[in-house]
JSON list of C-alpha atoms in Angstrom, two decimals:
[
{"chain": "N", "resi": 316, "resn": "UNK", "atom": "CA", "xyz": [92.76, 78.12, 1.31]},
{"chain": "N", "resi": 317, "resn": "UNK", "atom": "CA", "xyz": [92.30, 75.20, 3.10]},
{"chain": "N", "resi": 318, "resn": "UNK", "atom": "CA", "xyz": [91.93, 72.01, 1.00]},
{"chain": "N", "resi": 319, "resn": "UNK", "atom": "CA", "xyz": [92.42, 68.51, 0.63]},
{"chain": "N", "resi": 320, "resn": "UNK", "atom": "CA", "xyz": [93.06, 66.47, -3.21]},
{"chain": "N", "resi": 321, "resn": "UNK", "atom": "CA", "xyz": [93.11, 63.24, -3.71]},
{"chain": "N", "resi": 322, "resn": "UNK", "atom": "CA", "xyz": [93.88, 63.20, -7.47]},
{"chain": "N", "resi": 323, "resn": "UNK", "atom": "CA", "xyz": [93.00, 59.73, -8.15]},
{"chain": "N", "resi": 324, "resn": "UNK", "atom": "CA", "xyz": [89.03, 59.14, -8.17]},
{"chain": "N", "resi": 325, "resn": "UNK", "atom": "CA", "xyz": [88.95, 55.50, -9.73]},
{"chain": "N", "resi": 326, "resn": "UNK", "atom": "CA", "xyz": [92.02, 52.99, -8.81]},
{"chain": "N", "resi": 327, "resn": "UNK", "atom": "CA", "xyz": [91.28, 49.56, -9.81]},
{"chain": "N", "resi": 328, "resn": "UNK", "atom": "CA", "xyz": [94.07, 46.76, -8.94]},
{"chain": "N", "resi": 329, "resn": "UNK", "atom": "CA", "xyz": [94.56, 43.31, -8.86]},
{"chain": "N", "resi": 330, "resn": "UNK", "atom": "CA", "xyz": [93.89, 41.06, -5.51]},
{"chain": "N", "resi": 331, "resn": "UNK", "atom": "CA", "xyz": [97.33, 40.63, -4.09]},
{"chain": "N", "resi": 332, "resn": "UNK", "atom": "CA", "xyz": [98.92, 43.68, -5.69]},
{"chain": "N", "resi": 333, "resn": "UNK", "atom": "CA", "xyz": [99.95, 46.64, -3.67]},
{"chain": "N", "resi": 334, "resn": "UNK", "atom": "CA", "xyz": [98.44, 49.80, -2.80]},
{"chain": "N", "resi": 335, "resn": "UNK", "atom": "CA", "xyz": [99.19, 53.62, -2.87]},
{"chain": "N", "resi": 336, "resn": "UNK", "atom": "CA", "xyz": [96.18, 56.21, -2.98]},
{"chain": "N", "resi": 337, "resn": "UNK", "atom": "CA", "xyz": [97.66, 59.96, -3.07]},
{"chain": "N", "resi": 338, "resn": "UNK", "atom": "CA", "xyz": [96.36, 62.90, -1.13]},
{"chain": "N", "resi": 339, "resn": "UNK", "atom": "CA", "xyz": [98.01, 66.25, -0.33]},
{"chain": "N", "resi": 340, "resn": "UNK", "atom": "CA", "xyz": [96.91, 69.06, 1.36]},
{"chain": "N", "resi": 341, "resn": "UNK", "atom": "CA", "xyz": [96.54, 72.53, 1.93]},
{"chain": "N", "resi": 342, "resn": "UNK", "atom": "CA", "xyz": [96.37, 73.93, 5.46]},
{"chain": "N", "resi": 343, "resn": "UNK", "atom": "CA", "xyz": [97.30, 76.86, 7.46]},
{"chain": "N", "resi": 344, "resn": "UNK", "atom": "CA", "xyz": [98.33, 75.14, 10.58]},
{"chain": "N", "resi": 345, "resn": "UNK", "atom": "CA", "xyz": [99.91, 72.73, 12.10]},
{"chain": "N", "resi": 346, "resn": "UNK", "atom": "CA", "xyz": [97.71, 69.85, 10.24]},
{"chain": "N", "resi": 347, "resn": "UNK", "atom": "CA", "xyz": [96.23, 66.57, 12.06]},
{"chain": "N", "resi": 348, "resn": "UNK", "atom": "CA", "xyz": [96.00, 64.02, 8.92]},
{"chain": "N", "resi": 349, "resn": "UNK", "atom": "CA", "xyz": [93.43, 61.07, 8.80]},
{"chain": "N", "resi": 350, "resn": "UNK", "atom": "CA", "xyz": [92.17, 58.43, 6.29]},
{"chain": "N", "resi": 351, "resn": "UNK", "atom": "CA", "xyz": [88.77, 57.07, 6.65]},
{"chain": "N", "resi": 352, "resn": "UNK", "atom": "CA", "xyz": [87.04, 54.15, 4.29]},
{"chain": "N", "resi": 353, "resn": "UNK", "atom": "CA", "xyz": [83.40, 54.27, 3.52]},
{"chain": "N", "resi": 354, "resn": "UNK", "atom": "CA", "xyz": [82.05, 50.87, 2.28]},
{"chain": "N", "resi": 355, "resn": "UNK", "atom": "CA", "xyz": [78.53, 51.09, -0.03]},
{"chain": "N", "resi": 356, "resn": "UNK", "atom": "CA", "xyz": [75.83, 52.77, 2.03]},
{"chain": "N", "resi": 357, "resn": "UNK", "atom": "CA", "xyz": [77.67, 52.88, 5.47]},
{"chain": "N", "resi": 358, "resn": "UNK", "atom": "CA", "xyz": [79.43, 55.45, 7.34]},
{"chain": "N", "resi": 359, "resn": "UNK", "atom": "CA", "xyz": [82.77, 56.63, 7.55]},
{"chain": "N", "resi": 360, "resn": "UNK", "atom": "CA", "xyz": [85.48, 54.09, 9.70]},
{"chain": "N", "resi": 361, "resn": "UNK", "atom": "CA", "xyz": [88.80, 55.61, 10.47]},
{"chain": "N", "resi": 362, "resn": "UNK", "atom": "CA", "xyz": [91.72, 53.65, 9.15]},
{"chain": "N", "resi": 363, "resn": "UNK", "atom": "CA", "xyz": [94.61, 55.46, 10.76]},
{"chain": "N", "resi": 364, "resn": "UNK", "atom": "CA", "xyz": [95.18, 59.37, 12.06]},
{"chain": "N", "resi": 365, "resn": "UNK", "atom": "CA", "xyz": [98.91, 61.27, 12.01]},
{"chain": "N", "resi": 366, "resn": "UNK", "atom": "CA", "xyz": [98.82, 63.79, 14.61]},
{"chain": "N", "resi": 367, "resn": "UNK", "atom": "CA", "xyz": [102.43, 63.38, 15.45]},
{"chain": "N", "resi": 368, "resn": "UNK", "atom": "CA", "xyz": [105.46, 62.05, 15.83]},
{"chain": "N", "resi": 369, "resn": "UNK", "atom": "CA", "xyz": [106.73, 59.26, 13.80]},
{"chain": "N", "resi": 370, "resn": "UNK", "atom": "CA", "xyz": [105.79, 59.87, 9.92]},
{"chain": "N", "resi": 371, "resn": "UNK", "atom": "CA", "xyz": [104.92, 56.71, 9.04]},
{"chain": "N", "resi": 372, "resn": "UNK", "atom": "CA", "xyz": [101.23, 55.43, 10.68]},
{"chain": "N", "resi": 373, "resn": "UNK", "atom": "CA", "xyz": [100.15, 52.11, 11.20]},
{"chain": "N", "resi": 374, "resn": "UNK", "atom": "CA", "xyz": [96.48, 51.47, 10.89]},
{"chain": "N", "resi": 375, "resn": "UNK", "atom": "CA", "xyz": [93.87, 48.96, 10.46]},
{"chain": "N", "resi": 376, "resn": "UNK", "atom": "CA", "xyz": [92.89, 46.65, 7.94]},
{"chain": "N", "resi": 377, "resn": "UNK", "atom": "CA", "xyz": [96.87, 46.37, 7.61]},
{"chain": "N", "resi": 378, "resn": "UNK", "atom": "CA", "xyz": [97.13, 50.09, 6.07]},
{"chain": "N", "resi": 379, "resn": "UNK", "atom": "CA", "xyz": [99.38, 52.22, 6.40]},
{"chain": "N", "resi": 380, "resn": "UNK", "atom": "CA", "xyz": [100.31, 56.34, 5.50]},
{"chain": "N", "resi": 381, "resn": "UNK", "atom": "CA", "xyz": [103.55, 58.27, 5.70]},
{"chain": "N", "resi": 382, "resn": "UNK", "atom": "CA", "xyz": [103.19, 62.15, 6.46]},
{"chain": "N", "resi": 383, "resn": "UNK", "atom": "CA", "xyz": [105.62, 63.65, 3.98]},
{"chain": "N", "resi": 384, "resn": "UNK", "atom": "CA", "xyz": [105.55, 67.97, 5.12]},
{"chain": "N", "resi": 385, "resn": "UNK", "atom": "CA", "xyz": [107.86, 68.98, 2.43]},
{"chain": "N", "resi": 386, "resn": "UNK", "atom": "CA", "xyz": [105.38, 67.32, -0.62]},
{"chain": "N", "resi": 387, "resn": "UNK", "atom": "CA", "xyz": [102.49, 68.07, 1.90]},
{"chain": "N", "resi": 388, "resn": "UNK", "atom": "CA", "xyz": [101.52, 64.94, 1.39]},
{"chain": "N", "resi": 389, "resn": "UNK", "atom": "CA", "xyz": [99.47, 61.62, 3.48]},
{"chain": "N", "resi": 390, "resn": "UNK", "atom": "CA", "xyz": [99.52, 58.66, 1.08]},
{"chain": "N", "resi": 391, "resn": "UNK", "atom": "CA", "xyz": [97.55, 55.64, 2.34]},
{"chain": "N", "resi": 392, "resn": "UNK", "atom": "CA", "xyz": [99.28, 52.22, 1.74]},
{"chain": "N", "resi": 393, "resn": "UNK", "atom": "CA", "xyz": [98.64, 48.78, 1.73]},
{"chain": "N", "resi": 394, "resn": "UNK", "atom": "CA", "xyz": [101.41, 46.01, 0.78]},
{"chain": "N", "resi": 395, "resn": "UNK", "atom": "CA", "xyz": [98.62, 43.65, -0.41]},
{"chain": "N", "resi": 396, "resn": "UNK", "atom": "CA", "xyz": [95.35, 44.36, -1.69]},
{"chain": "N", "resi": 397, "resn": "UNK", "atom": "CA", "xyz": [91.85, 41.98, -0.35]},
{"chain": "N", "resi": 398, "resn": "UNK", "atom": "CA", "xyz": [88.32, 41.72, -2.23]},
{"chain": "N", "resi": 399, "resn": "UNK", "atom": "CA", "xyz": [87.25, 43.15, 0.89]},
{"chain": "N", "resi": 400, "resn": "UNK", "atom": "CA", "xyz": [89.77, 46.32, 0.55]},
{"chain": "N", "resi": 401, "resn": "UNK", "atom": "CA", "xyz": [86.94, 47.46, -2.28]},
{"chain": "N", "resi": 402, "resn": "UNK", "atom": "CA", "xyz": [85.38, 50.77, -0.90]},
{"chain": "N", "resi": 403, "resn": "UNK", "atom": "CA", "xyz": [85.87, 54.56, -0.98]},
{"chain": "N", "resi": 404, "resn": "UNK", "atom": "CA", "xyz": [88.58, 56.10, 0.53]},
{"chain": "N", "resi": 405, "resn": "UNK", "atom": "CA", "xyz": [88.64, 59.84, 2.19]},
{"chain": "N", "resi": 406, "resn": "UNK", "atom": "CA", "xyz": [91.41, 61.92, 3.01]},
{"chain": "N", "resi": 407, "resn": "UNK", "atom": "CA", "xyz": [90.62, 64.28, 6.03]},
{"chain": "N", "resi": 408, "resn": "UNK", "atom": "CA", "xyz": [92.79, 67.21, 8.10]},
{"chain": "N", "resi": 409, "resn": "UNK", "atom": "CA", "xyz": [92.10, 69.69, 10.70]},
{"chain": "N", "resi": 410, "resn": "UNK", "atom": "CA", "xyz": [93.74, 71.28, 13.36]},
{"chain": "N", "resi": 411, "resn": "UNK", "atom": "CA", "xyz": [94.31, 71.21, 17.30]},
{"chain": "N", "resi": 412, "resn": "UNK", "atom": "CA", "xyz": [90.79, 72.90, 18.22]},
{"chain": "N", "resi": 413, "resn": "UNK", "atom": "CA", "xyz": [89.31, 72.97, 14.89]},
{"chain": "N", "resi": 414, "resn": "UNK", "atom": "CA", "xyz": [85.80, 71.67, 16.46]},
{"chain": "N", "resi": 415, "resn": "UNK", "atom": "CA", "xyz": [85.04, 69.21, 14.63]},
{"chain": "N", "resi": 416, "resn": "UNK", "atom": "CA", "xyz": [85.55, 70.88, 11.08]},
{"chain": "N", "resi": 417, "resn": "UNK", "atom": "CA", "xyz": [87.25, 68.32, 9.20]},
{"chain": "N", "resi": 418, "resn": "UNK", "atom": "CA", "xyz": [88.26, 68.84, 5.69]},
{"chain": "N", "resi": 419, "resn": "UNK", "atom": "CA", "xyz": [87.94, 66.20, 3.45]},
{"chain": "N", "resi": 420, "resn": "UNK", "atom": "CA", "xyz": [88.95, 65.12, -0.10]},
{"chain": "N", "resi": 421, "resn": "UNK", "atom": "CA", "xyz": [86.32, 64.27, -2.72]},
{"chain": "N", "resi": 422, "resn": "UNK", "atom": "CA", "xyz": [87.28, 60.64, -2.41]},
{"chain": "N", "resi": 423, "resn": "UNK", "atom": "CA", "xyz": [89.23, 57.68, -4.48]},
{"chain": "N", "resi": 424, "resn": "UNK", "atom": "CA", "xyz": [87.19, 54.71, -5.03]},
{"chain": "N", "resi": 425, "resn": "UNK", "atom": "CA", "xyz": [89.29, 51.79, -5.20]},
{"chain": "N", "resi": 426, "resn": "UNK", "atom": "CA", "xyz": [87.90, 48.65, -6.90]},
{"chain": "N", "resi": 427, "resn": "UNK", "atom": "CA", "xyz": [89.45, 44.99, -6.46]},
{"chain": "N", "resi": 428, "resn": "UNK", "atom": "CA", "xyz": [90.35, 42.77, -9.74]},
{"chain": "N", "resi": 429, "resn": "UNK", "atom": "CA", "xyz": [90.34, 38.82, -8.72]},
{"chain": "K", "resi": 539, "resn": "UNK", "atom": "CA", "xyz": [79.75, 49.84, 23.75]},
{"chain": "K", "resi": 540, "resn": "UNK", "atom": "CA", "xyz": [77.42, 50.95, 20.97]},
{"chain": "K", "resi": 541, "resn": "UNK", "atom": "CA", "xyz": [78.51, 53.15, 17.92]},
{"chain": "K", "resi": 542, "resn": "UNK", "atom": "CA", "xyz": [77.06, 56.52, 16.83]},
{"chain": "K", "resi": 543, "resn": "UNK", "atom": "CA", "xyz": [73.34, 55.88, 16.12]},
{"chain": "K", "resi": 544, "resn": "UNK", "atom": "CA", "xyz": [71.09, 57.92, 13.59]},
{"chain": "K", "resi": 545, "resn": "UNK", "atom": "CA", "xyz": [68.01, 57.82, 12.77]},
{"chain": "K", "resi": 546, "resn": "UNK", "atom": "CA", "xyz": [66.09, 57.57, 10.30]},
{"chain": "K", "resi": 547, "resn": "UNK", "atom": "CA", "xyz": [68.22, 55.91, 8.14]},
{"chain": "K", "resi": 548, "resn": "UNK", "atom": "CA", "xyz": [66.15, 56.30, 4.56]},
{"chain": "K", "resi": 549, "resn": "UNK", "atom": "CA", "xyz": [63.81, 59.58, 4.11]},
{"chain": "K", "resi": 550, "resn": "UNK", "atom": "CA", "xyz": [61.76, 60.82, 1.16]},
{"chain": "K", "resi": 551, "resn": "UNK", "atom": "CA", "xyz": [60.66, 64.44, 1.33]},
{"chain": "K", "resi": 552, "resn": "UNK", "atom": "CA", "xyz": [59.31, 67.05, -1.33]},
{"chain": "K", "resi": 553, "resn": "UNK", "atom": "CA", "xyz": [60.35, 70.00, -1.78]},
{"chain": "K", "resi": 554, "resn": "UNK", "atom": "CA", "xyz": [58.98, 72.67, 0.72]},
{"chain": "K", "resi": 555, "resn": "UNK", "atom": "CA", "xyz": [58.60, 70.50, 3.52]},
{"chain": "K", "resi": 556, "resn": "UNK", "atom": "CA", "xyz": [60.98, 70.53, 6.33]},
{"chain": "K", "resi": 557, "resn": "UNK", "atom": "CA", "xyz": [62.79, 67.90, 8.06]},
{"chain": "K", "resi": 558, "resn": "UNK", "atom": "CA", "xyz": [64.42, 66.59, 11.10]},
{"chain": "K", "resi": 559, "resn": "UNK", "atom": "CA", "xyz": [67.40, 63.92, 12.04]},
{"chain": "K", "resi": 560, "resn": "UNK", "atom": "CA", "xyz": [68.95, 62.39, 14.60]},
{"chain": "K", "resi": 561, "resn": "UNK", "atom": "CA", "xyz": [72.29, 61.62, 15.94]},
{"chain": "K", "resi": 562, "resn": "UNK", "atom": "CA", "xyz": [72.94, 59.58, 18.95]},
{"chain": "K", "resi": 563, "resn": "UNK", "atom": "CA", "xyz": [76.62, 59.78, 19.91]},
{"chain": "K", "resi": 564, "resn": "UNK", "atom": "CA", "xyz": [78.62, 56.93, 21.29]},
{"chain": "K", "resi": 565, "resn": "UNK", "atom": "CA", "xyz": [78.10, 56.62, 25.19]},
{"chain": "K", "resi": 566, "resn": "UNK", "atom": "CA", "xyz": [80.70, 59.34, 26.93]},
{"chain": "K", "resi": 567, "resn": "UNK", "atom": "CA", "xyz": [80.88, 61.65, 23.92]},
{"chain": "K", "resi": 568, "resn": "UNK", "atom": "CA", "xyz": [80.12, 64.76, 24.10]},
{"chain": "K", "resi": 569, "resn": "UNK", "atom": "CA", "xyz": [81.46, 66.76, 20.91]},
{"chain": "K", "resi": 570, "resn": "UNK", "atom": "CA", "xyz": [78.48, 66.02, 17.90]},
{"chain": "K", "resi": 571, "resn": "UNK", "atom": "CA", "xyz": [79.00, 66.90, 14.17]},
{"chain": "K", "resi": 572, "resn": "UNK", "atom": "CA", "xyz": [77.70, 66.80, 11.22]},
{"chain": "K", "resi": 573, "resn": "UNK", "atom": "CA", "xyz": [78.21, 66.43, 7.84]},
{"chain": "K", "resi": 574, "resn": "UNK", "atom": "CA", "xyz": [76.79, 67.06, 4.37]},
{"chain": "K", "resi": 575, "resn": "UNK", "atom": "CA", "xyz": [77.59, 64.36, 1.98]},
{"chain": "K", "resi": 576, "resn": "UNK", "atom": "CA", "xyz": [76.98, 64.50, -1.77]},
{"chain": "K", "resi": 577, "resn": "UNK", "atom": "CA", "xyz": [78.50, 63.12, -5.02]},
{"chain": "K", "resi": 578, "resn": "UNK", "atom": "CA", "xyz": [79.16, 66.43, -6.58]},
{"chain": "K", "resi": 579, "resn": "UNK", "atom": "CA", "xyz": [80.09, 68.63, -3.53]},
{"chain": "K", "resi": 580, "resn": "UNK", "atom": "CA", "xyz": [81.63, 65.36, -1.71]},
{"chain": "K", "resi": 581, "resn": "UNK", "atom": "CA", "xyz": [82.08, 65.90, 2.57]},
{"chain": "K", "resi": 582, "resn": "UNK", "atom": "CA", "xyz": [80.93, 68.94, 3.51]},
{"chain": "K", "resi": 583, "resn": "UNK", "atom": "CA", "xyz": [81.00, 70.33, 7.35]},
{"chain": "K", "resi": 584, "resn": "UNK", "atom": "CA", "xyz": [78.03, 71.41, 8.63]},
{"chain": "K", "resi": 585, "resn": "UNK", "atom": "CA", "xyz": [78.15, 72.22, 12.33]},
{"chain": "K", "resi": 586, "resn": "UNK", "atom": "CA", "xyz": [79.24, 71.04, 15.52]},
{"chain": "K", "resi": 587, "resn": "UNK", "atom": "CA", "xyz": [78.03, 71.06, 19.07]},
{"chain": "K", "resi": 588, "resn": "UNK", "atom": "CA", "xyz": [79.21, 70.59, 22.38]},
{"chain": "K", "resi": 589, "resn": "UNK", "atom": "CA", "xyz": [77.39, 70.75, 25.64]},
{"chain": "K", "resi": 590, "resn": "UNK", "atom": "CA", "xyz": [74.22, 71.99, 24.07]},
{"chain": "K", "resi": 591, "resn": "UNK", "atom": "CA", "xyz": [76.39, 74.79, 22.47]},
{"chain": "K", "resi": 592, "resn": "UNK", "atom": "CA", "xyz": [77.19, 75.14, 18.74]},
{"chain": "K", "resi": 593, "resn": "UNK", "atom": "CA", "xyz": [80.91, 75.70, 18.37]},
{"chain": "K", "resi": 594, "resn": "UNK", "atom": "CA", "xyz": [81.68, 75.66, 14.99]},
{"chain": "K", "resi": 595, "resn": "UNK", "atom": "CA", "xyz": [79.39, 75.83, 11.62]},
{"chain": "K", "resi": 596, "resn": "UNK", "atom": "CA", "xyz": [80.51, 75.28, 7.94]},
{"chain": "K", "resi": 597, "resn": "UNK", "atom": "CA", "xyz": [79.39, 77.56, 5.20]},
{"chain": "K", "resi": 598, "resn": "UNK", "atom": "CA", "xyz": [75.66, 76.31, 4.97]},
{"chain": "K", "resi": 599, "resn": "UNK", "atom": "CA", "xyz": [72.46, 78.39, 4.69]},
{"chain": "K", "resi": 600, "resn": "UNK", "atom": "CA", "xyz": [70.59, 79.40, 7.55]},
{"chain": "K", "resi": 601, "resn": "UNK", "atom": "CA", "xyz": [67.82, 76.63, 6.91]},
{"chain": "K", "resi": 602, "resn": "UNK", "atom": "CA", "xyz": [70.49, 74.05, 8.19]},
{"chain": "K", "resi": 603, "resn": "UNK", "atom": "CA", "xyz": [70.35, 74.04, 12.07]},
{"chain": "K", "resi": 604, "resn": "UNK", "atom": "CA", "xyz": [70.45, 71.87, 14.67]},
{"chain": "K", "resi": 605, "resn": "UNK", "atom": "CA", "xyz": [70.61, 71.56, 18.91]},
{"chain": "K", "resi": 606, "resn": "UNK", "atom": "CA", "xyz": [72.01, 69.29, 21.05]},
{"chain": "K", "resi": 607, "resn": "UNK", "atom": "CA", "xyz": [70.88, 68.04, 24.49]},
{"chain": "K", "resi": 608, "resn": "UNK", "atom": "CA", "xyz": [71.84, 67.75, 27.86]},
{"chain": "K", "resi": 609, "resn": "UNK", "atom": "CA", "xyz": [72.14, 63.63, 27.23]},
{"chain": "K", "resi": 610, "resn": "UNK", "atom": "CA", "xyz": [74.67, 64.60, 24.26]},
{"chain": "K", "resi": 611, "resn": "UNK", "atom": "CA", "xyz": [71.96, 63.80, 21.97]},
{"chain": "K", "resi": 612, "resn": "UNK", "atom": "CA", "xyz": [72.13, 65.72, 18.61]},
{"chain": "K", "resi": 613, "resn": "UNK", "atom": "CA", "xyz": [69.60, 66.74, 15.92]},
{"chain": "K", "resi": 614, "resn": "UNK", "atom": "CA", "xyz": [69.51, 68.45, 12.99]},
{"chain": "K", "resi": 615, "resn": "UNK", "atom": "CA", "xyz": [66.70, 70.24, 10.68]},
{"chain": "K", "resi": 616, "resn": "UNK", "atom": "CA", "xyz": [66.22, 71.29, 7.24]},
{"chain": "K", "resi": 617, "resn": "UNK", "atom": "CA", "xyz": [63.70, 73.74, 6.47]},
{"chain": "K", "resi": 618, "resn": "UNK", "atom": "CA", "xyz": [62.03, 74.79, 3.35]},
{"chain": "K", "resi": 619, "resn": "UNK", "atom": "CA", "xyz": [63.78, 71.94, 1.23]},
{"chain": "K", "resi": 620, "resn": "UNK", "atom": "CA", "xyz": [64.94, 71.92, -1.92]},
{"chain": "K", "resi": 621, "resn": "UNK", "atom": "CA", "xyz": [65.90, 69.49, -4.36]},
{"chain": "K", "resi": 622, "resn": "UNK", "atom": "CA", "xyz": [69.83, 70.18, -3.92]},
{"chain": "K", "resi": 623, "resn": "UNK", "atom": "CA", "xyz": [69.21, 68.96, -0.47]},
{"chain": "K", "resi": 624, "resn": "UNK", "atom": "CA", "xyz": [69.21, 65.26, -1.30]},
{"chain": "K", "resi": 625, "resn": "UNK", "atom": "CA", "xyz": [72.40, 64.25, 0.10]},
{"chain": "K", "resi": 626, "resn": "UNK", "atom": "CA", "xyz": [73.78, 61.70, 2.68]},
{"chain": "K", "resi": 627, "resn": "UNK", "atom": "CA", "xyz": [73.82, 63.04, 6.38]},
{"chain": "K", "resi": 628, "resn": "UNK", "atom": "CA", "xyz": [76.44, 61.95, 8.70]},
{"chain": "K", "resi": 629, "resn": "UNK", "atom": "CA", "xyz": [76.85, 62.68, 12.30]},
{"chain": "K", "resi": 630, "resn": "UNK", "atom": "CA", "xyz": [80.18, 61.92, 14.20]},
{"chain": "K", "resi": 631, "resn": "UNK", "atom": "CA", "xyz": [80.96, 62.06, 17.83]},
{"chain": "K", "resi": 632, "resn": "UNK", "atom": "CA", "xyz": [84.18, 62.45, 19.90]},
{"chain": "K", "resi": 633, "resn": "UNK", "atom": "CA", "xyz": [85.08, 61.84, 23.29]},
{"chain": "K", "resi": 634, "resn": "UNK", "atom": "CA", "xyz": [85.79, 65.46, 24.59]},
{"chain": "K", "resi": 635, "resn": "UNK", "atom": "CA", "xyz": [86.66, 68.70, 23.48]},
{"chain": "K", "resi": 636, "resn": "UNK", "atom": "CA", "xyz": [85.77, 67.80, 19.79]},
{"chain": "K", "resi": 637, "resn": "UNK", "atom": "CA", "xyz": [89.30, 69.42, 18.47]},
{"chain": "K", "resi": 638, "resn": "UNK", "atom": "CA", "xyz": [90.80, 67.30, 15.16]},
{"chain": "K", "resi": 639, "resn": "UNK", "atom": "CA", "xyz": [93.00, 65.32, 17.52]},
{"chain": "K", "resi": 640, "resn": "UNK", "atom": "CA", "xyz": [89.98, 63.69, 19.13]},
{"chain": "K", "resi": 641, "resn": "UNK", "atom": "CA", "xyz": [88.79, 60.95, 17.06]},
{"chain": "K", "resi": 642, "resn": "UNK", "atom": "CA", "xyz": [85.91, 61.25, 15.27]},
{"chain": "K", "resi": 643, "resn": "UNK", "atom": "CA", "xyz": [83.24, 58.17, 15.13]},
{"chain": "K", "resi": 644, "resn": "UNK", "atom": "CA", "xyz": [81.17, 58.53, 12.41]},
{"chain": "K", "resi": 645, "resn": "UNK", "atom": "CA", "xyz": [77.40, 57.21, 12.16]},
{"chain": "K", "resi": 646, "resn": "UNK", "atom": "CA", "xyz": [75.86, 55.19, 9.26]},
{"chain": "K", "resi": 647, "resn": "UNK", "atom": "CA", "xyz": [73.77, 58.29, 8.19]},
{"chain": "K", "resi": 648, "resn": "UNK", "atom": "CA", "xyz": [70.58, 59.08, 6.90]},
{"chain": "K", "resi": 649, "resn": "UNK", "atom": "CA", "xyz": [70.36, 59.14, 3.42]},
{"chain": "K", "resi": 650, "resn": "UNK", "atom": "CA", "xyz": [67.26, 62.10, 2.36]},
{"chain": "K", "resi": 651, "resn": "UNK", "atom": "CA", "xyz": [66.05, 62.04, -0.90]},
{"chain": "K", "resi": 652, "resn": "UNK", "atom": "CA", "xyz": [64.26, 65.22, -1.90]},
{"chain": "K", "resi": 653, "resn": "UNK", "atom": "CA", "xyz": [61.50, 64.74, -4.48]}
]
């Protein structure tokens, strides 16, 4: 079955301190991996995407996620955490043609210590 | 260039009623989906359009549907609600062929609220 866990739902750390939120996956195909961050009663903004190519993804915000195939894994990164950072954070993947169909894990909301 | 619009963004409903929402994608896209999000089920896929033509549609009940027009234009509708319903909606748009390596740009939503 196709499926995406993020095992962490609550990750609190300290301003300054770095940042690793876990997510592995399950999927059939070749899979296209993306993190999006979801700030109190807004939509979804995409933070960075692996479709190919080098593992490790740069994205905004100063985040980044390494692709790992073997653990089947697309851990989100950040070197050092802002106030701002605090939101929830989704793990997606689908495949080439998969329409739209993203699957996505149930979330880790991370919250920011000053 | 303006995001993904939807509208409204609060609704309250009882249960029985129907309901309609919309989705205007970002200028150019053509691929519209949308999504069911909850706190105990969490993002779930309900269906996507392209060209006025439903492509793809996640395991949801036959009173979730929706259309899209010729202007790329999405809604959709919830009949016969039902408490379980209450959820936020979200509606994303890509640039072409709507495939997981086109981006998807996601909307603010419309939060429903089922009474």
């Amino acid at each position: 079955a196709q499926s995406v866990t993020q095992p962490d739902i609550h990750i609190t750390v300290s301003e300054g301190a770095s940042l690793e939120l876990r997510c592995n996956y399950s999927y059939g195909a070749t899979p296209y991996l993306f993190w999006y961050v979801q700030s109190p009663g807004q939509g979804l903004q995409l933070l960075l995407k692996y479709f190919s190519g080098d593992t490790l993804v740069q994205g905004i915000k100063g985040f980044e996620a390494e692709f790992k195939r073997s653990q089947s894994s697309f851990n989100l990164r950040k070197p050092s955490v802002h106030w701002s950072d605090a939101a929830e954070y989704f793990c997606a993947v689908g495949g080439r043609g998969s329409q739209g169909n993203l699957i996505f894990g149930k979330g880790t909301k991370l919250s920011v210590k000053p | 260039k303006a995001g993904v619009t939807q509208t409204p963004r609060y609704l309250i409903k009882t249960r029985g009623q129907q309901v309609t929402l919309s989705c205007s994608p970002i200028s150019g896209h053509r691929s519209v989906s949308w999504y069911q999000q909850t706190p105990g089920q969490g993002l779930q896929f309900l269906f996507e359009y392209f060209s006025e033509t439903q492509r793809n549609k996640g395991n949801f009940p036959g009173r979730f549907s929706g259309r899209q027009f010729s202007n790329s234009r999405s809604e959709m509708n919830v009949s016969t609600l039902e408490l379980g319903d209450s959820a936020l909606y979200l509606c994303a748009s890509s640039f072409t062929l709507g495939g997981a390596e086109e981006t998807q740009y996601f909307g603010p939503g419309t939060r429903l609220l089922v009474l």
